mmCIF file with all atom_site columns, C-alpha atoms in Angstrom:
data_model
loop_
_atom_site.group_PDB
_atom_site.id
_atom_site.type_symbol
_atom_site.label_atom_id
_atom_site.label_alt_id
_atom_site.label_comp_id
_atom_site.label_asym_id
_atom_site.label_entity_id
_atom_site.label_seq_id
_atom_site.pdbx_PDB_ins_code
_atom_site.Cartn_x
_atom_site.Cartn_y
_atom_site.Cartn_z
_atom_site.occupancy
_atom_site.B_iso_or_equiv
_atom_site.pdbx_formal_charge
_atom_site.auth_seq_id
_atom_site.auth_comp_id
_atom_site.auth_asym_id
_atom_site.auth_atom_id
_atom_site.pdbx_PDB_model_num
ATOM 1   C CA . UNK A 1 1   ? -15.914 1.001   16.631  1.00 70.00 ? 11  UNK A CA 1
ATOM 2   C CA . UNK A 1 2   ? -13.269 3.200   15.242  1.00 77.00 ? 12  UNK A CA 1
ATOM 3   C CA . UNK A 1 3   ? -13.709 7.184   15.520  1.00 89.00 ? 13  UNK A CA 1
ATOM 4   C CA . UNK A 1 4   ? -13.993 9.466   12.556  1.00 91.00 ? 14  UNK A CA 1
ATOM 5   C CA . UNK A 1 5   ? -10.634 10.489  12.640  1.00 92.00 ? 15  UNK A CA 1
ATOM 6   C CA . UNK A 1 6   ? -9.269  7.152   12.614  1.00 91.00 ? 16  UNK A CA 1
ATOM 7   C CA . UNK A 1 7   ? -11.670 6.167   9.928   1.00 93.00 ? 17  UNK A CA 1
ATOM 8   C CA . UNK A 1 8   ? -10.362 9.480   7.841   1.00 96.00 ? 18  UNK A CA 1
ATOM 9   C CA . UNK A 1 9   ? -6.601  8.223   8.700   1.00 95.00 ? 19  UNK A CA 1
ATOM 10  C CA . UNK A 1 10  ? -7.456  4.943   7.424   1.00 97.00 ? 20  UNK A CA 1
ATOM 11  C CA . UNK A 1 11  ? -9.107  5.665   4.130   1.00 97.00 ? 21  UNK A CA 1
ATOM 12  C CA . UNK A 1 12  ? -6.560  8.562   3.436   1.00 97.00 ? 22  UNK A CA 1
ATOM 13  C CA . UNK A 1 13  ? -3.532  6.195   3.978   1.00 98.00 ? 23  UNK A CA 1
ATOM 14  C CA . UNK A 1 14  ? -5.174  3.390   2.027   1.00 98.00 ? 24  UNK A CA 1
ATOM 15  C CA . UNK A 1 15  ? -5.869  5.882   -0.817  1.00 98.00 ? 25  UNK A CA 1
ATOM 16  C CA . UNK A 1 16  ? -1.991  7.209   -0.616  1.00 98.00 ? 26  UNK A CA 1
ATOM 17  C CA . UNK A 1 17  ? -0.726  3.744   -0.476  1.00 98.00 ? 27  UNK A CA 1
ATOM 18  C CA . UNK A 1 18  ? -2.729  2.547   -3.556  1.00 97.00 ? 28  UNK A CA 1
ATOM 19  C CA . UNK A 1 19  ? -1.609  5.448   -5.624  1.00 97.00 ? 29  UNK A CA 1
ATOM 20  C CA . UNK A 1 20  ? 2.033   5.097   -4.782  1.00 97.00 ? 30  UNK A CA 1
ATOM 21  C CA . UNK A 1 21  ? 1.792   1.106   -5.213  1.00 95.00 ? 31  UNK A CA 1
ATOM 22  C CA . UNK A 1 22  ? 0.042   1.606   -8.604  1.00 95.00 ? 32  UNK A CA 1
ATOM 23  C CA . UNK A 1 23  ? 2.562   4.238   -9.872  1.00 95.00 ? 33  UNK A CA 1
ATOM 24  C CA . UNK A 1 24  ? 5.391   2.164   -8.628  1.00 94.00 ? 34  UNK A CA 1
ATOM 25  C CA . UNK A 1 25  ? 4.034   -0.736  -10.497 1.00 91.00 ? 35  UNK A CA 1
ATOM 26  C CA . UNK A 1 26  ? 3.551   1.106   -13.871 1.00 93.00 ? 36  UNK A CA 1
ATOM 27  C CA . UNK A 1 27  ? 7.112   2.681   -13.633 1.00 92.00 ? 37  UNK A CA 1
ATOM 28  C CA . UNK A 1 28  ? 8.670   -0.758  -13.092 1.00 90.00 ? 38  UNK A CA 1
ATOM 29  C CA . UNK A 1 29  ? 6.744   -2.260  -15.959 1.00 90.00 ? 39  UNK A CA 1
ATOM 30  C CA . UNK A 1 30  ? 7.753   0.687   -17.878 1.00 92.00 ? 40  UNK A CA 1
ATOM 31  C CA . UNK A 1 31  ? 11.415  0.057   -17.238 1.00 89.00 ? 41  UNK A CA 1
ATOM 32  C CA . UNK A 1 32  ? 11.110  -3.574  -18.139 1.00 87.00 ? 42  UNK A CA 1
ATOM 33  C CA . UNK A 1 33  ? 9.908   -2.244  -21.494 1.00 89.00 ? 43  UNK A CA 1
ATOM 34  C CA . UNK A 1 34  ? 12.799  0.407   -21.888 1.00 88.00 ? 44  UNK A CA 1
ATOM 35  C CA . UNK A 1 35  ? 15.307  -2.467  -20.718 1.00 86.00 ? 45  UNK A CA 1
ATOM 36  C CA . UNK A 1 36  ? 14.371  -3.992  -24.292 1.00 91.00 ? 46  UNK A CA 1
ATOM 37  C CA . UNK A 1 37  ? 14.556  -0.758  -26.180 1.00 88.00 ? 47  UNK A CA 1
ATOM 38  C CA . UNK A 1 38  ? 11.021  0.231   -26.354 1.00 89.00 ? 48  UNK A CA 1
ATOM 39  C CA . UNK A 1 39  ? 10.881  4.022   -26.263 1.00 91.00 ? 49  UNK A CA 1
ATOM 40  C CA . UNK A 1 40  ? 8.128   5.330   -24.168 1.00 92.00 ? 50  UNK A CA 1
ATOM 41  C CA . UNK A 1 41  ? 7.549   8.997   -24.265 1.00 93.00 ? 51  UNK A CA 1
ATOM 42  C CA . UNK A 1 42  ? 6.718   10.975  -20.889 1.00 94.00 ? 52  UNK A CA 1
ATOM 43  C CA . UNK A 1 43  ? 3.214   11.743  -22.305 1.00 95.00 ? 53  UNK A CA 1
ATOM 44  C CA . UNK A 1 44  ? 2.729   7.755   -22.580 1.00 93.00 ? 54  UNK A CA 1
ATOM 45  C CA . UNK A 1 45  ? 4.129   7.346   -19.275 1.00 94.00 ? 55  UNK A CA 1
ATOM 46  C CA . UNK A 1 46  ? 1.616   9.624   -17.636 1.00 95.00 ? 56  UNK A CA 1
ATOM 47  C CA . UNK A 1 47  ? -1.290  8.094   -19.577 1.00 96.00 ? 57  UNK A CA 1
ATOM 48  C CA . UNK A 1 48  ? -0.095  4.690   -18.599 1.00 94.00 ? 58  UNK A CA 1
ATOM 49  C CA . UNK A 1 49  ? -0.048  5.706   -14.992 1.00 95.00 ? 59  UNK A CA 1
ATOM 50  C CA . UNK A 1 50  ? -3.516  7.030   -15.000 1.00 97.00 ? 60  UNK A CA 1
ATOM 51  C CA . UNK A 1 51  ? -5.208  4.164   -16.817 1.00 96.00 ? 61  UNK A CA 1
ATOM 52  C CA . UNK A 1 52  ? -3.161  1.744   -14.093 1.00 93.00 ? 62  UNK A CA 1
ATOM 53  C CA . UNK A 1 53  ? -4.594  3.763   -11.241 1.00 95.00 ? 63  UNK A CA 1
ATOM 54  C CA . UNK A 1 54  ? -8.079  3.384   -12.654 1.00 95.00 ? 64  UNK A CA 1
ATOM 55  C CA . UNK A 1 55  ? -7.558  -0.191  -13.901 1.00 92.00 ? 65  UNK A CA 1
ATOM 56  C CA . UNK A 1 56  ? -6.217  -1.489  -10.530 1.00 89.00 ? 66  UNK A CA 1
ATOM 57  C CA . UNK A 1 57  ? -8.395  0.624   -8.390  1.00 92.00 ? 67  UNK A CA 1
ATOM 58  C CA . UNK A 1 58  ? -11.297 -2.015  -7.749  1.00 91.00 ? 68  UNK A CA 1
ATOM 59  C CA . UNK A 1 59  ? -9.000  -4.954  -7.594  1.00 87.00 ? 69  UNK A CA 1
ATOM 60  C CA . UNK A 1 60  ? -5.374  -4.144  -6.207  1.00 89.00 ? 70  UNK A CA 1
ATOM 61  C CA . UNK A 1 61  ? -6.964  -1.143  -4.451  1.00 93.00 ? 71  UNK A CA 1
ATOM 62  C CA . UNK A 1 62  ? -9.399  -3.527  -2.526  1.00 93.00 ? 72  UNK A CA 1
ATOM 63  C CA . UNK A 1 63  ? -6.805  -6.065  -1.639  1.00 91.00 ? 73  UNK A CA 1
ATOM 64  C CA . UNK A 1 64  ? -4.644  -3.101  -0.334  1.00 95.00 ? 74  UNK A CA 1
ATOM 65  C CA . UNK A 1 65  ? -7.449  -1.968  1.704   1.00 96.00 ? 75  UNK A CA 1
ATOM 66  C CA . UNK A 1 66  ? -8.054  -5.244  3.285   1.00 95.00 ? 76  UNK A CA 1
ATOM 67  C CA . UNK A 1 67  ? -4.140  -5.817  3.738   1.00 96.00 ? 77  UNK A CA 1
ATOM 68  C CA . UNK A 1 68  ? -3.895  -2.437  5.612   1.00 97.00 ? 78  UNK A CA 1
ATOM 69  C CA . UNK A 1 69  ? -7.100  -2.924  7.602   1.00 97.00 ? 79  UNK A CA 1
ATOM 70  C CA . UNK A 1 70  ? -5.744  -6.216  8.923   1.00 97.00 ? 80  UNK A CA 1
ATOM 71  C CA . UNK A 1 71  ? -2.050  -4.836  9.706   1.00 97.00 ? 81  UNK A CA 1
ATOM 72  C CA . UNK A 1 72  ? -3.224  -1.665  11.008  1.00 96.00 ? 82  UNK A CA 1
ATOM 73  C CA . UNK A 1 73  ? -5.478  -3.527  13.369  1.00 94.00 ? 83  UNK A CA 1
ATOM 74  C CA . UNK A 1 74  ? -2.865  -5.972  14.612  1.00 95.00 ? 84  UNK A CA 1
ATOM 75  C CA . UNK A 1 75  ? -0.397  -3.032  15.046  1.00 95.00 ? 85  UNK A CA 1
ATOM 76  C CA . UNK A 1 76  ? -2.863  -1.051  17.033  1.00 92.00 ? 86  UNK A CA 1
ATOM 77  C CA . UNK A 1 77  ? -2.931  -4.029  19.365  1.00 92.00 ? 87  UNK A CA 1
ATOM 78  C CA . UNK A 1 78  ? 0.783   -4.224  19.563  1.00 93.00 ? 88  UNK A CA 1
ATOM 79  C CA . UNK A 1 79  ? 0.684   -0.483  20.062  1.00 90.00 ? 89  UNK A CA 1
ATOM 80  C CA . UNK A 1 80  ? -1.488  -0.746  23.074  1.00 90.00 ? 90  UNK A CA 1
ATOM 81  C CA . UNK A 1 81  ? 1.536   -2.754  24.999  1.00 92.00 ? 91  UNK A CA 1
ATOM 82  C CA . UNK A 1 82  ? 4.641   -1.126  23.138  1.00 90.00 ? 92  UNK A CA 1
ATOM 83  C CA . UNK A 1 83  ? 3.353   2.369   22.134  1.00 87.00 ? 93  UNK A CA 1
ATOM 84  C CA . UNK A 1 84  ? 5.374   3.441   19.236  1.00 88.00 ? 94  UNK A CA 1
ATOM 85  C CA . UNK A 1 85  ? 2.752   4.154   16.504  1.00 78.00 ? 95  UNK A CA 1
ATOM 86  C CA . UNK A 1 86  ? 5.311   6.016   14.358  1.00 87.00 ? 96  UNK A CA 1
ATOM 87  C CA . UNK A 1 87  ? 7.134   2.581   14.100  1.00 92.00 ? 97  UNK A CA 1
ATOM 88  C CA . UNK A 1 88  ? 4.413   -0.154  14.236  1.00 92.00 ? 98  UNK A CA 1
ATOM 89  C CA . UNK A 1 89  ? 1.999   1.281   11.500  1.00 95.00 ? 99  UNK A CA 1
ATOM 90  C CA . UNK A 1 90  ? 4.791   1.912   8.747   1.00 96.00 ? 100 UNK A CA 1
ATOM 91  C CA . UNK A 1 91  ? 6.184   -1.537  9.545   1.00 96.00 ? 101 UNK A CA 1
ATOM 92  C CA . UNK A 1 92  ? 2.590   -3.067  9.479   1.00 96.00 ? 102 UNK A CA 1
ATOM 93  C CA . UNK A 1 93  ? 1.936   -1.322  5.979   1.00 97.00 ? 103 UNK A CA 1
ATOM 94  C CA . UNK A 1 94  ? 5.411   -2.839  4.598   1.00 97.00 ? 104 UNK A CA 1
ATOM 95  C CA . UNK A 1 95  ? 4.476   -6.130  6.060   1.00 96.00 ? 105 UNK A CA 1
ATOM 96  C CA . UNK A 1 96  ? 1.150   -6.144  4.723   1.00 96.00 ? 106 UNK A CA 1
ATOM 97  C CA . UNK A 1 97  ? 2.830   -5.799  1.122   1.00 93.00 ? 107 UNK A CA 1
ATOM 98  C CA . UNK A 1 98  ? 5.262   -8.776  1.800   1.00 91.00 ? 108 UNK A CA 1
ATOM 99  C CA . UNK A 1 99  ? 2.125   -11.052 2.750   1.00 91.00 ? 109 UNK A CA 1
ATOM 100 C CA . UNK A 1 100 ? -0.185  -9.829  -0.142  1.00 88.00 ? 110 UNK A CA 1
ATOM 101 C CA . UNK A 1 101 ? 2.508   -10.252 -2.594  1.00 86.00 ? 111 UNK A CA 1
ATOM 102 C CA . UNK A 1 102 ? 3.988   -13.427 -1.326  1.00 84.00 ? 112 UNK A CA 1
ATOM 103 C CA . UNK A 1 103 ? 0.364   -15.035 -0.992  1.00 83.00 ? 113 UNK A CA 1
ATOM 104 C CA . UNK A 1 104 ? -0.320  -14.140 -4.870  1.00 77.00 ? 114 UNK A CA 1
ATOM 105 C CA . UNK A 1 105 ? 2.124   -16.761 -6.349  1.00 73.00 ? 115 UNK A CA 1
ATOM 106 C CA . UNK A 1 106 ? 0.917   -19.596 -4.326  1.00 68.00 ? 116 UNK A CA 1
ATOM 107 C CA . UNK A 1 107 ? -2.649  -18.788 -4.581  1.00 69.00 ? 117 UNK A CA 1
ATOM 108 C CA . UNK A 1 108 ? -3.007  -17.565 -7.954  1.00 65.00 ? 118 UNK A CA 1
ATOM 109 C CA . UNK A 1 109 ? -0.005  -18.942 -9.820  1.00 65.00 ? 119 UNK A CA 1
ATOM 110 C CA . UNK A 1 110 ? 1.644   -15.832 -10.732 1.00 60.00 ? 120 UNK A CA 1
ATOM 111 C CA . UNK A 1 111 ? 2.469   -12.466 -9.139  1.00 64.00 ? 121 UNK A CA 1
ATOM 112 C CA . UNK A 1 112 ? -0.220  -10.160 -10.549 1.00 68.00 ? 122 UNK A CA 1
ATOM 113 C CA . UNK A 1 113 ? 1.506   -6.926  -9.730  1.00 73.00 ? 123 UNK A CA 1
ATOM 114 C CA . UNK A 1 114 ? 4.035   -7.187  -12.651 1.00 74.00 ? 124 UNK A CA 1
ATOM 115 C CA . UNK A 1 115 ? 6.090   -4.449  -11.174 1.00 69.00 ? 125 UNK A CA 1
ATOM 116 C CA . UNK A 1 116 ? 6.730   -6.538  -8.037  1.00 72.00 ? 126 UNK A CA 1
ATOM 117 C CA . UNK A 1 117 ? 8.428   -9.349  -9.944  1.00 75.00 ? 127 UNK A CA 1
ATOM 118 C CA . UNK A 1 118 ? 11.837  -8.156  -9.254  1.00 82.00 ? 128 UNK A CA 1
ATOM 119 C CA . UNK A 1 119 ? 13.366  -7.474  -5.767  1.00 85.00 ? 129 UNK A CA 1
ATOM 120 C CA . UNK A 1 120 ? 13.510  -3.665  -6.465  1.00 90.00 ? 130 UNK A CA 1
ATOM 121 C CA . UNK A 1 121 ? 9.974   -3.786  -7.413  1.00 87.00 ? 131 UNK A CA 1
ATOM 122 C CA . UNK A 1 122 ? 8.874   -5.691  -4.346  1.00 88.00 ? 132 UNK A CA 1
ATOM 123 C CA . UNK A 1 123 ? 10.618  -3.023  -2.446  1.00 92.00 ? 133 UNK A CA 1
ATOM 124 C CA . UNK A 1 124 ? 9.020   -0.335  -3.894  1.00 93.00 ? 134 UNK A CA 1
ATOM 125 C CA . UNK A 1 125 ? 5.725   -2.056  -3.248  1.00 93.00 ? 135 UNK A CA 1
ATOM 126 C CA . UNK A 1 126 ? 6.477   -2.464  0.485   1.00 94.00 ? 136 UNK A CA 1
ATOM 127 C CA . UNK A 1 127 ? 7.959   1.347   0.650   1.00 96.00 ? 137 UNK A CA 1
ATOM 128 C CA . UNK A 1 128 ? 4.212   2.229   -0.503  1.00 97.00 ? 138 UNK A CA 1
ATOM 129 C CA . UNK A 1 129 ? 2.791   0.151   2.595   1.00 97.00 ? 139 UNK A CA 1
ATOM 130 C CA . UNK A 1 130 ? 5.225   1.658   4.789   1.00 97.00 ? 140 UNK A CA 1
ATOM 131 C CA . UNK A 1 131 ? 4.547   5.357   3.616   1.00 97.00 ? 141 UNK A CA 1
ATOM 132 C CA . UNK A 1 132 ? 0.651   4.560   4.062   1.00 97.00 ? 142 UNK A CA 1
ATOM 133 C CA . UNK A 1 133 ? 1.539   3.205   7.497   1.00 97.00 ? 143 UNK A CA 1
ATOM 134 C CA . UNK A 1 134 ? 3.291   6.496   8.236   1.00 96.00 ? 144 UNK A CA 1
ATOM 135 C CA . UNK A 1 135 ? 0.111   8.700   6.901   1.00 97.00 ? 145 UNK A CA 1
ATOM 136 C CA . UNK A 1 136 ? -2.042  6.496   8.946   1.00 96.00 ? 146 UNK A CA 1
ATOM 137 C CA . UNK A 1 137 ? 0.369   7.177   12.142  1.00 94.00 ? 147 UNK A CA 1
ATOM 138 C CA . UNK A 1 138 ? 0.306   10.845  11.496  1.00 94.00 ? 148 UNK A CA 1
ATOM 139 C CA . UNK A 1 139 ? -3.552  11.111  10.947  1.00 94.00 ? 149 UNK A CA 1
ATOM 140 C CA . UNK A 1 140 ? -4.783  8.576   13.498  1.00 88.00 ? 150 UNK A CA 1
ATOM 141 C CA . UNK A 1 141 ? -6.374  9.806   16.556  1.00 67.00 ? 151 UNK A CA 1
ATOM 142 C CA . UNK A 1 142 ? -4.001  9.511   19.212  1.00 68.00 ? 152 UNK A CA 1
ATOM 143 C CA . UNK A 1 143 ? -6.422  8.427   22.012  1.00 52.00 ? 153 UNK A CA 1
ATOM 144 C CA . UNK A 1 144 ? -8.110  6.074   19.472  1.00 43.00 ? 154 UNK A CA 1
ATOM 145 C CA . UNK A 1 145 ? -7.662  2.696   21.357  1.00 47.00 ? 155 UNK A CA 1
ATOM 146 C CA . UNK A 1 146 ? -10.081 0.639   19.277  1.00 44.00 ? 156 UNK A CA 1
ATOM 147 C CA . UNK A 1 147 ? -8.848  -1.582  16.614  1.00 43.00 ? 157 UNK A CA 1
ATOM 148 C CA . UNK A 1 148 ? -8.801  -0.246  13.060  1.00 45.00 ? 158 UNK A CA 1
#
């Protein structure tokens, strides 16, 4: 069973990751609209971002939590043999997004995260995962050896 500090680190990193991934998704969608000459004022950008965070929380947020849980658990195991938590957890977060986004197409027939339909959008999602992994590595209890 993970200790309190590890649980705090996990949930904090999952929230940070979700917010960054959601914001990146929104901004890539807006960029796509602007590429066809749709003008979107800053106030609308902010409102769209907020609405996407709310709307994606119970779907993409949960998928992100599950993906990070699996990734961080695996990376905790790897870290026991090759202790480099500052490397493994960001890498695990990025890999979680590669797997999640890649799995959506064959499972669902579509990439549900519209902002990840381009290479740059996909990279932004992976960067959100890597940042979440970095947050986890910074907040995680150094002596915690249980699988998260």
